[in-house]
Amino acid sequence: MKFNRPTHSCISLIAIVVAAVAISSCGRKADTMYPWGWEKLGRPTDSLMVALQEAFLGDTSLDSCVILVNRFHEYADAPGAPEIEKARAVFWDARLAFATENYGQAHTLFRRALEATDSAHYPYDARYINLCLEPFEGKVLDGSSLDWEWYRRMVDDLDYSLKHDAALLGGVRAQYLSCIMTYSGNPNRALHYALTADSLFAGARREGDRLANRMNVASGRILTGDTVGALKEYAWIQCEIDRGVEPSSPLLLPLIDYNRWLVGNDTTALRRLRLQAKDNPLLVGYNAVASAYLAAMELEAGVTDSLTMRVRDMETELITPTMPPNGHWCLKCSAAPVRLLAGGHMLSNISAQPPMWPRRTLRR
């Protein structure tokens, strides 16, 4: 199956995993491709599997991904090619379809690849394809779609990964389980899984993935009462970014500053968040939240000169086309109380009632 697409960046199927890395498998199981977990076939497609995995999870152009997939097909479509190689070719076709947002085609191809995979002999293939199918099954980590079967699949995948050197699948599953434990009100288990993910990502030298996951570690520390430990996690993340590790999301730095304020009352971080959020369409909610907190602090100090500007900052970007879906609610939570305060009403503790979406992000 040949693809010809315009040049742009590949879209990562699993947002947590972003940076491409080549790593030695010395001391690892000889029959798997560490840290990915794919079983080796002893054929040229083994190296192509690694190249494709790194390409789709990195910033390789889509044209380059197409070239790699077509090269894979040259082997998989040849007479005598193993059936699993043919199934893997369909899997990479599905990844290309997903990357170009042809989701219906991607879903069909993932299903076809799974049906063609002998899970008894190639268990990692089946597990990874099932992971890729989860977005099509409505599986999201907000607690609304959790069911026992999905939970058991995650636990089983993690156990398999720890036994078979599939570090990245294990890291992703441990992250998911950490989120689930948080939503289920079990912070100790949430912290355990977050630390497990950190260990797996560290062993695989996935620095970008560690950054995102350490936010989960910090969340677990907060929920278990270790706020000092959480602030140390934020400091570690900041140091890693300062030394050149690229974060997996542009929201990571402002989220760190938001949490430093929320957890440690760091007013410098709050003001830095305000500057980061100003005129940034990705951060309009944080702009409103930071402005609301600053307004509350100033009012408590008896300073009212900047109140009008604070209200303006909360409202301006929230009525633009880039406003997030919960923008009006954020505006209601932030700007309206400040208006009441400006009108002489009794001062209330705005900082005790922040919009919930940043808190939800804190716990993801």
Coordinates of C-alpha atoms in Angstrom, one line a residue:
M1 CA 0.0 0.0 0.0
K2 CA 1.7 3.2 -1.2
F3 CA 1.3 6.7 0.3
N4 CA 2.2 10.1 -1.1
R5 CA 1.6 12.9 1.3
P6 CA 2.6 16.6 1.5
T7 CA 5.5 17.3 3.8
H8 CA 4.7 18.1 7.4
S9 CA 5.5 16.7 10.8
C10 CA 4.3 13.3 11.9
I11 CA 1.6 13.4 14.5
S12 CA 2.4 11.3 17.5
L13 CA -0.1 8.6 18.3
I14 CA 0.9 8.6 21.9
A15 CA 1.4 12.1 23.0
I16 CA 3.5 11.2 26.1
V17 CA 6.3 9.8 23.8
V18 CA 7.9 12.4 21.6
A19 CA 11.7 12.3 21.2
A20 CA 13.4 9.8 18.9
V21 CA 16.4 8.0 20.5
A22 CA 18.7 5.2 19.4
I23 CA 19.9 3.1 22.3
S24 CA 22.1 0.0 22.7
S25 CA 20.4 -3.2 23.7
C26 CA 23.5 -4.6 25.4
G27 CA 22.6 -6.8 28.3
R28 CA 18.9 -7.0 27.1
K29 CA 16.9 -9.9 25.8
A30 CA 18.3 -10.8 22.4
D31 CA 14.9 -11.5 20.8
T32 CA 13.4 -8.0 21.4
M33 CA 14.2 -4.5 20.2
Y34 CA 14.8 -2.5 23.4
P35 CA 13.2 -0.2 24.5
W36 CA 10.4 -0.8 22.0
G37 CA 9.6 -4.4 22.8
W38 CA 9.0 -5.7 19.2
E39 CA 10.1 -9.3 18.7
K40 CA 12.9 -9.6 16.2
L41 CA 12.5 -11.5 13.0
G42 CA 16.1 -11.6 11.9
R43 CA 15.2 -9.8 8.7
P44 CA 15.9 -6.3 7.3
T45 CA 12.6 -5.1 8.6
D46 CA 13.9 -5.3 12.2
S47 CA 15.9 -2.1 11.7
L48 CA 13.0 -0.6 9.8
M49 CA 10.7 -1.2 12.8
V50 CA 13.1 0.8 15.0
A51 CA 13.4 3.5 12.4
L52 CA 9.7 3.8 11.9
Q53 CA 8.9 3.8 15.6
E54 CA 11.4 6.6 16.2
A55 CA 10.2 8.5 13.1
F56 CA 6.5 8.5 14.1
L57 CA 7.2 9.4 17.7
G58 CA 9.7 12.2 16.8
D59 CA 9.6 15.1 14.5
T60 CA 10.5 13.4 11.2
S61 CA 8.7 14.7 8.2
L62 CA 5.7 12.8 7.0
D63 CA 7.3 12.3 3.6
S64 CA 10.2 10.5 5.3
C65 CA 7.7 8.3 7.2
V66 CA 6.1 7.5 3.9
I67 CA 9.4 6.5 2.4
L68 CA 10.2 4.2 5.4
V69 CA 6.7 2.6 5.2
N70 CA 7.0 1.9 1.5
R71 CA 10.5 0.4 2.0
F72 CA 8.9 -1.8 4.7
H73 CA 6.3 -3.0 2.1
E74 CA 9.1 -3.9 -0.3
Y75 CA 10.0 -6.7 2.1
A76 CA 6.6 -7.5 3.5
D77 CA 4.9 -7.8 0.1
A78 CA 7.6 -10.0 -1.3
P79 CA 6.9 -13.7 -1.9
G80 CA 7.7 -15.8 1.2
A81 CA 7.5 -12.9 3.7
P82 CA 6.4 -14.0 7.2
E83 CA 2.8 -13.3 8.0
I84 CA 3.7 -11.2 11.0
E85 CA 5.8 -9.0 8.7
K86 CA 2.7 -8.4 6.5
A87 CA 0.6 -7.6 9.6
R88 CA 3.3 -5.1 10.7
A89 CA 3.1 -3.5 7.2
V90 CA -0.6 -2.9 7.7
F91 CA 0.1 -1.5 11.2
W92 CA 2.4 1.1 9.7
D93 CA -0.2 1.9 7.0
A94 CA -2.5 2.6 9.9
R95 CA 0.0 4.9 11.6
L96 CA 0.3 6.9 8.4
A97 CA -3.5 7.2 8.1
F98 CA -3.7 8.3 11.7
A99 CA -0.9 10.9 11.1
T100 CA -2.9 12.4 8.3
E101 CA -6.1 12.4 10.4
N102 CA -7.8 9.7 8.2
Y103 CA -9.2 8.2 11.4
G104 CA -11.8 6.0 9.8
Q105 CA -9.1 4.4 7.6
A106 CA -6.7 4.2 10.6
H107 CA -9.2 2.4 12.7
T108 CA -9.9 -0.1 10.0
L109 CA -6.3 -0.8 9.3
F110 CA -5.4 -1.2 13.0
R111 CA -8.2 -3.7 13.3
R112 CA -6.9 -5.5 10.2
A113 CA -3.4 -5.6 11.6
L114 CA -4.6 -7.0 14.9
E115 CA -6.6 -9.7 13.2
A116 CA -3.5 -10.7 11.2
T117 CA -1.3 -10.9 14.2
D118 CA -0.5 -14.2 16.0
S119 CA -0.7 -12.9 19.6
A120 CA 0.6 -16.2 21.0
H121 CA 3.9 -15.8 19.1
Y122 CA 4.0 -12.0 18.9
P123 CA 2.4 -10.8 22.1
Y124 CA 4.0 -7.3 22.0
D125 CA 2.5 -6.6 18.6
A126 CA -1.0 -7.4 19.8
R127 CA -0.5 -5.4 23.0
Y128 CA 0.8 -2.3 21.1
I129 CA -1.9 -2.4 18.5
N130 CA -4.5 -2.6 21.2
L131 CA -2.9 0.5 22.8
C132 CA -3.3 2.3 19.5
L133 CA -6.9 1.2 19.2
E134 CA -7.9 2.7 22.6
P135 CA -8.6 6.2 21.3
F136 CA -11.1 4.7 18.9
E137 CA -12.8 2.9 21.7
G138 CA -13.4 6.1 23.7
K139 CA -10.8 5.3 26.3
V140 CA -9.8 8.5 28.0
L141 CA -8.0 9.1 31.3
D142 CA -10.6 11.3 32.9
G143 CA -12.2 8.5 34.9
S144 CA -15.4 8.5 32.8
S145 CA -14.5 5.5 30.7
L146 CA -12.7 3.3 33.1
D147 CA -13.8 -0.3 33.3
W148 CA -12.4 -3.4 34.9
E149 CA -11.3 -5.0 31.6
W150 CA -9.3 -1.9 30.5
Y151 CA -7.7 -1.7 33.9
R152 CA -6.7 -5.3 33.8
R153 CA -5.2 -4.8 30.4
M154 CA -3.0 -2.0 31.6
V155 CA -1.8 -4.0 34.6
D156 CA -1.1 -7.0 32.4
D157 CA 0.8 -4.8 29.8
L158 CA 2.9 -3.3 32.6
D159 CA 3.8 -6.8 34.0
Y160 CA 4.6 -8.0 30.5
S161 CA 6.8 -4.9 29.8
L162 CA 8.8 -5.4 33.0
K163 CA 9.5 -9.0 32.1
H164 CA 10.3 -8.5 28.4
D165 CA 12.3 -5.2 28.3
A166 CA 9.4 -3.3 26.7
A167 CA 10.3 -0.1 28.6
L168 CA 8.2 2.4 26.6
L169 CA 5.0 0.4 26.6
G170 CA 5.5 -0.1 30.3
G171 CA 6.2 3.5 30.9
V172 CA 3.0 4.6 29.1
R173 CA 0.9 2.0 31.0
A174 CA 2.5 3.0 34.4
Q175 CA 1.6 6.6 33.6
Y176 CA -2.0 5.6 32.7
L177 CA -2.3 3.6 35.9
S178 CA -1.0 6.6 37.9
C179 CA -3.7 8.8 36.5
I180 CA -6.4 6.1 37.2
M181 CA -5.2 5.7 40.8
T182 CA -5.4 9.5 41.2
Y183 CA -9.0 9.6 40.0
S184 CA -9.8 6.6 42.1
G185 CA -8.6 8.4 45.3
N186 CA -5.6 6.2 45.9
P187 CA -2.6 8.7 45.9
N188 CA -0.1 6.2 47.3
R189 CA -0.6 3.8 44.4
A190 CA -0.7 6.8 42.0
L191 CA 2.8 7.8 43.3
H192 CA 4.0 4.2 43.0
Y193 CA 3.0 4.0 39.4
A194 CA 4.4 7.4 38.5
L195 CA 7.8 6.4 40.0
T196 CA 7.7 3.1 38.1
A197 CA 7.1 5.1 34.9
D198 CA 10.0 7.4 35.8
S199 CA 12.3 4.4 36.2
L200 CA 11.3 2.9 32.9
F201 CA 11.7 6.2 31.0
A202 CA 15.1 6.8 32.7
G203 CA 16.4 3.4 31.7
A204 CA 15.3 3.9 28.1
R205 CA 16.9 7.4 28.2
R206 CA 13.6 9.1 27.2
E207 CA 14.3 12.4 28.8
G208 CA 11.3 14.3 27.4
D209 CA 8.9 11.6 28.6
R210 CA 10.5 11.8 32.1
L211 CA 9.8 15.5 32.2
A212 CA 6.0 15.0 31.6
N213 CA 5.9 12.1 34.0
R214 CA 7.6 13.9 36.8
M215 CA 4.6 16.1 36.9
N216 CA 2.6 13.0 37.9
V217 CA 5.3 12.3 40.5
A218 CA 4.8 15.8 41.9
S219 CA 1.1 15.4 41.9
G220 CA 1.4 12.1 43.8
R221 CA 3.6 13.8 46.4
I222 CA 1.1 16.6 46.8
L223 CA -1.7 14.2 47.3
T224 CA 0.3 12.2 49.9
G225 CA 1.1 15.4 51.8
D226 CA 4.7 15.8 50.7
T227 CA 4.5 19.4 49.3
V228 CA 8.3 19.9 49.9
G229 CA 8.9 16.9 47.7
A230 CA 6.6 18.2 45.0
L231 CA 8.4 21.6 44.9
K232 CA 11.7 19.7 44.5
E233 CA 10.1 17.8 41.5
Y234 CA 9.2 21.1 39.9
A235 CA 12.7 22.5 40.5
W236 CA 14.2 19.3 38.9
I237 CA 11.9 19.7 35.8
Q238 CA 12.9 23.3 35.5
C239 CA 16.6 22.4 35.7
E240 CA 16.3 19.7 33.0
I241 CA 14.6 22.2 30.7
D242 CA 17.2 24.8 31.4
R243 CA 19.9 22.3 30.4
G244 CA 18.3 21.7 27.1
V245 CA 15.8 18.8 27.5
E246 CA 12.9 19.6 25.3
P247 CA 9.5 19.4 27.0
S248 CA 6.8 17.3 25.3
S249 CA 4.3 20.2 25.6
P250 CA 4.5 24.0 25.5
L251 CA 2.2 24.0 28.5
L252 CA 4.8 22.3 30.8
L253 CA 6.7 25.5 31.9
P254 CA 3.5 27.5 32.7
L255 CA 2.1 24.5 34.5
I256 CA 5.2 24.3 36.7
D257 CA 4.8 28.0 37.6
Y258 CA 1.1 27.6 38.3
N259 CA 1.8 24.7 40.6
R260 CA 4.7 26.5 42.3
W261 CA 2.2 29.2 43.2
L262 CA -0.6 26.8 44.1
V263 CA 1.6 24.5 46.2
G264 CA 4.3 26.8 47.5
N265 CA 2.7 30.3 47.3
D266 CA 5.5 31.4 45.0
T267 CA 4.5 34.9 43.9
T268 CA 7.5 35.2 41.6
A269 CA 6.2 32.1 39.7
L270 CA 2.7 33.5 39.6
R271 CA 3.9 36.7 38.0
R272 CA 6.1 34.8 35.6
L273 CA 3.0 32.7 34.6
R274 CA 1.1 35.9 33.9
L275 CA 3.9 37.1 31.5
Q276 CA 4.0 33.7 29.8
A277 CA 0.3 33.6 29.4
K278 CA -0.1 37.2 28.0
D279 CA -1.2 37.2 24.4
N280 CA -0.6 33.4 24.1
P281 CA -3.7 31.7 22.7
L282 CA -2.7 28.4 24.3
L283 CA -2.6 29.9 27.7
V284 CA -5.7 32.1 27.9
G285 CA -7.1 30.2 30.8
Y286 CA -3.9 30.6 32.8
N287 CA -3.9 34.3 32.0
A288 CA -7.3 34.7 33.6
V289 CA -6.3 32.5 36.6
A290 CA -3.0 34.3 37.2
S291 CA -4.7 37.7 36.9
A292 CA -7.4 36.7 39.3
Y293 CA -4.9 35.6 41.9
L294 CA -2.8 38.8 41.5
A295 CA -6.0 40.9 41.8
A296 CA -6.9 39.1 45.1
M297 CA -3.4 39.6 46.4
E298 CA -3.4 43.3 45.6
L299 CA -6.9 43.8 47.1
E300 CA -5.8 42.1 50.3
A301 CA -2.9 44.6 50.4
G302 CA -5.2 47.5 49.8
V303 CA -4.0 48.2 46.3
T304 CA -6.8 48.9 43.8
D305 CA -5.0 50.9 41.1
S306 CA -4.5 47.9 38.8
L307 CA -7.9 46.2 39.3
T308 CA -9.3 47.5 36.0
M309 CA -6.3 46.2 34.1
R310 CA -6.6 42.8 35.9
V311 CA -10.3 42.5 34.8
R312 CA -9.3 43.4 31.3
D313 CA -6.6 40.8 31.2
M314 CA -9.1 38.2 32.4
E315 CA -11.7 39.1 29.8
T316 CA -9.9 40.1 26.6
E317 CA -8.5 36.8 25.4
L318 CA -11.4 34.7 26.7
I319 CA -13.7 36.2 24.1
T320 CA -11.5 35.6 21.1
P321 CA -11.9 32.7 18.7
T322 CA -9.0 30.9 20.4
M323 CA -10.9 30.7 23.7
P324 CA -10.9 27.2 25.2
P325 CA -14.2 25.4 25.5
N326 CA -14.3 26.2 29.3
G327 CA -13.3 29.8 28.7
H328 CA -16.7 31.3 29.7
W329 CA -16.7 29.3 32.9
C330 CA -13.2 30.3 33.7
L331 CA -14.3 33.9 33.1
K332 CA -17.2 33.5 35.4
C333 CA -14.9 32.0 38.1
S334 CA -12.3 34.7 37.8
A335 CA -13.6 38.1 36.5
A336 CA -17.0 38.2 38.0
P337 CA -15.8 38.0 41.7
V338 CA -13.2 40.8 41.0
R339 CA -16.0 43.0 39.6
L340 CA -17.9 42.5 42.9
L341 CA -14.8 43.3 44.8
A342 CA -14.3 46.5 42.8
G343 CA -17.9 47.4 43.6
G344 CA -17.2 47.4 47.3
H345 CA -18.5 44.0 48.2
M346 CA -16.9 41.9 50.9
L347 CA -13.5 40.5 50.0
S348 CA -13.6 36.8 49.4
N349 CA -10.7 34.4 49.0
I350 CA -10.5 34.0 45.3
S351 CA -7.4 31.9 45.5
A352 CA -9.4 29.2 47.4
Q353 CA -11.8 28.9 44.4
P354 CA -9.7 28.6 41.2
P355 CA -11.2 27.2 38.0
M356 CA -10.9 23.4 38.2
W357 CA -9.4 22.7 34.8
P358 CA -5.8 23.7 35.9
R359 CA -6.2 21.5 38.9
R360 CA -7.3 18.6 36.7
T361 CA -4.2 19.3 34.6
L362 CA -2.1 19.3 37.7
R363 CA -3.3 15.7 38.4
R364 CA -2.9 14.3 35.0

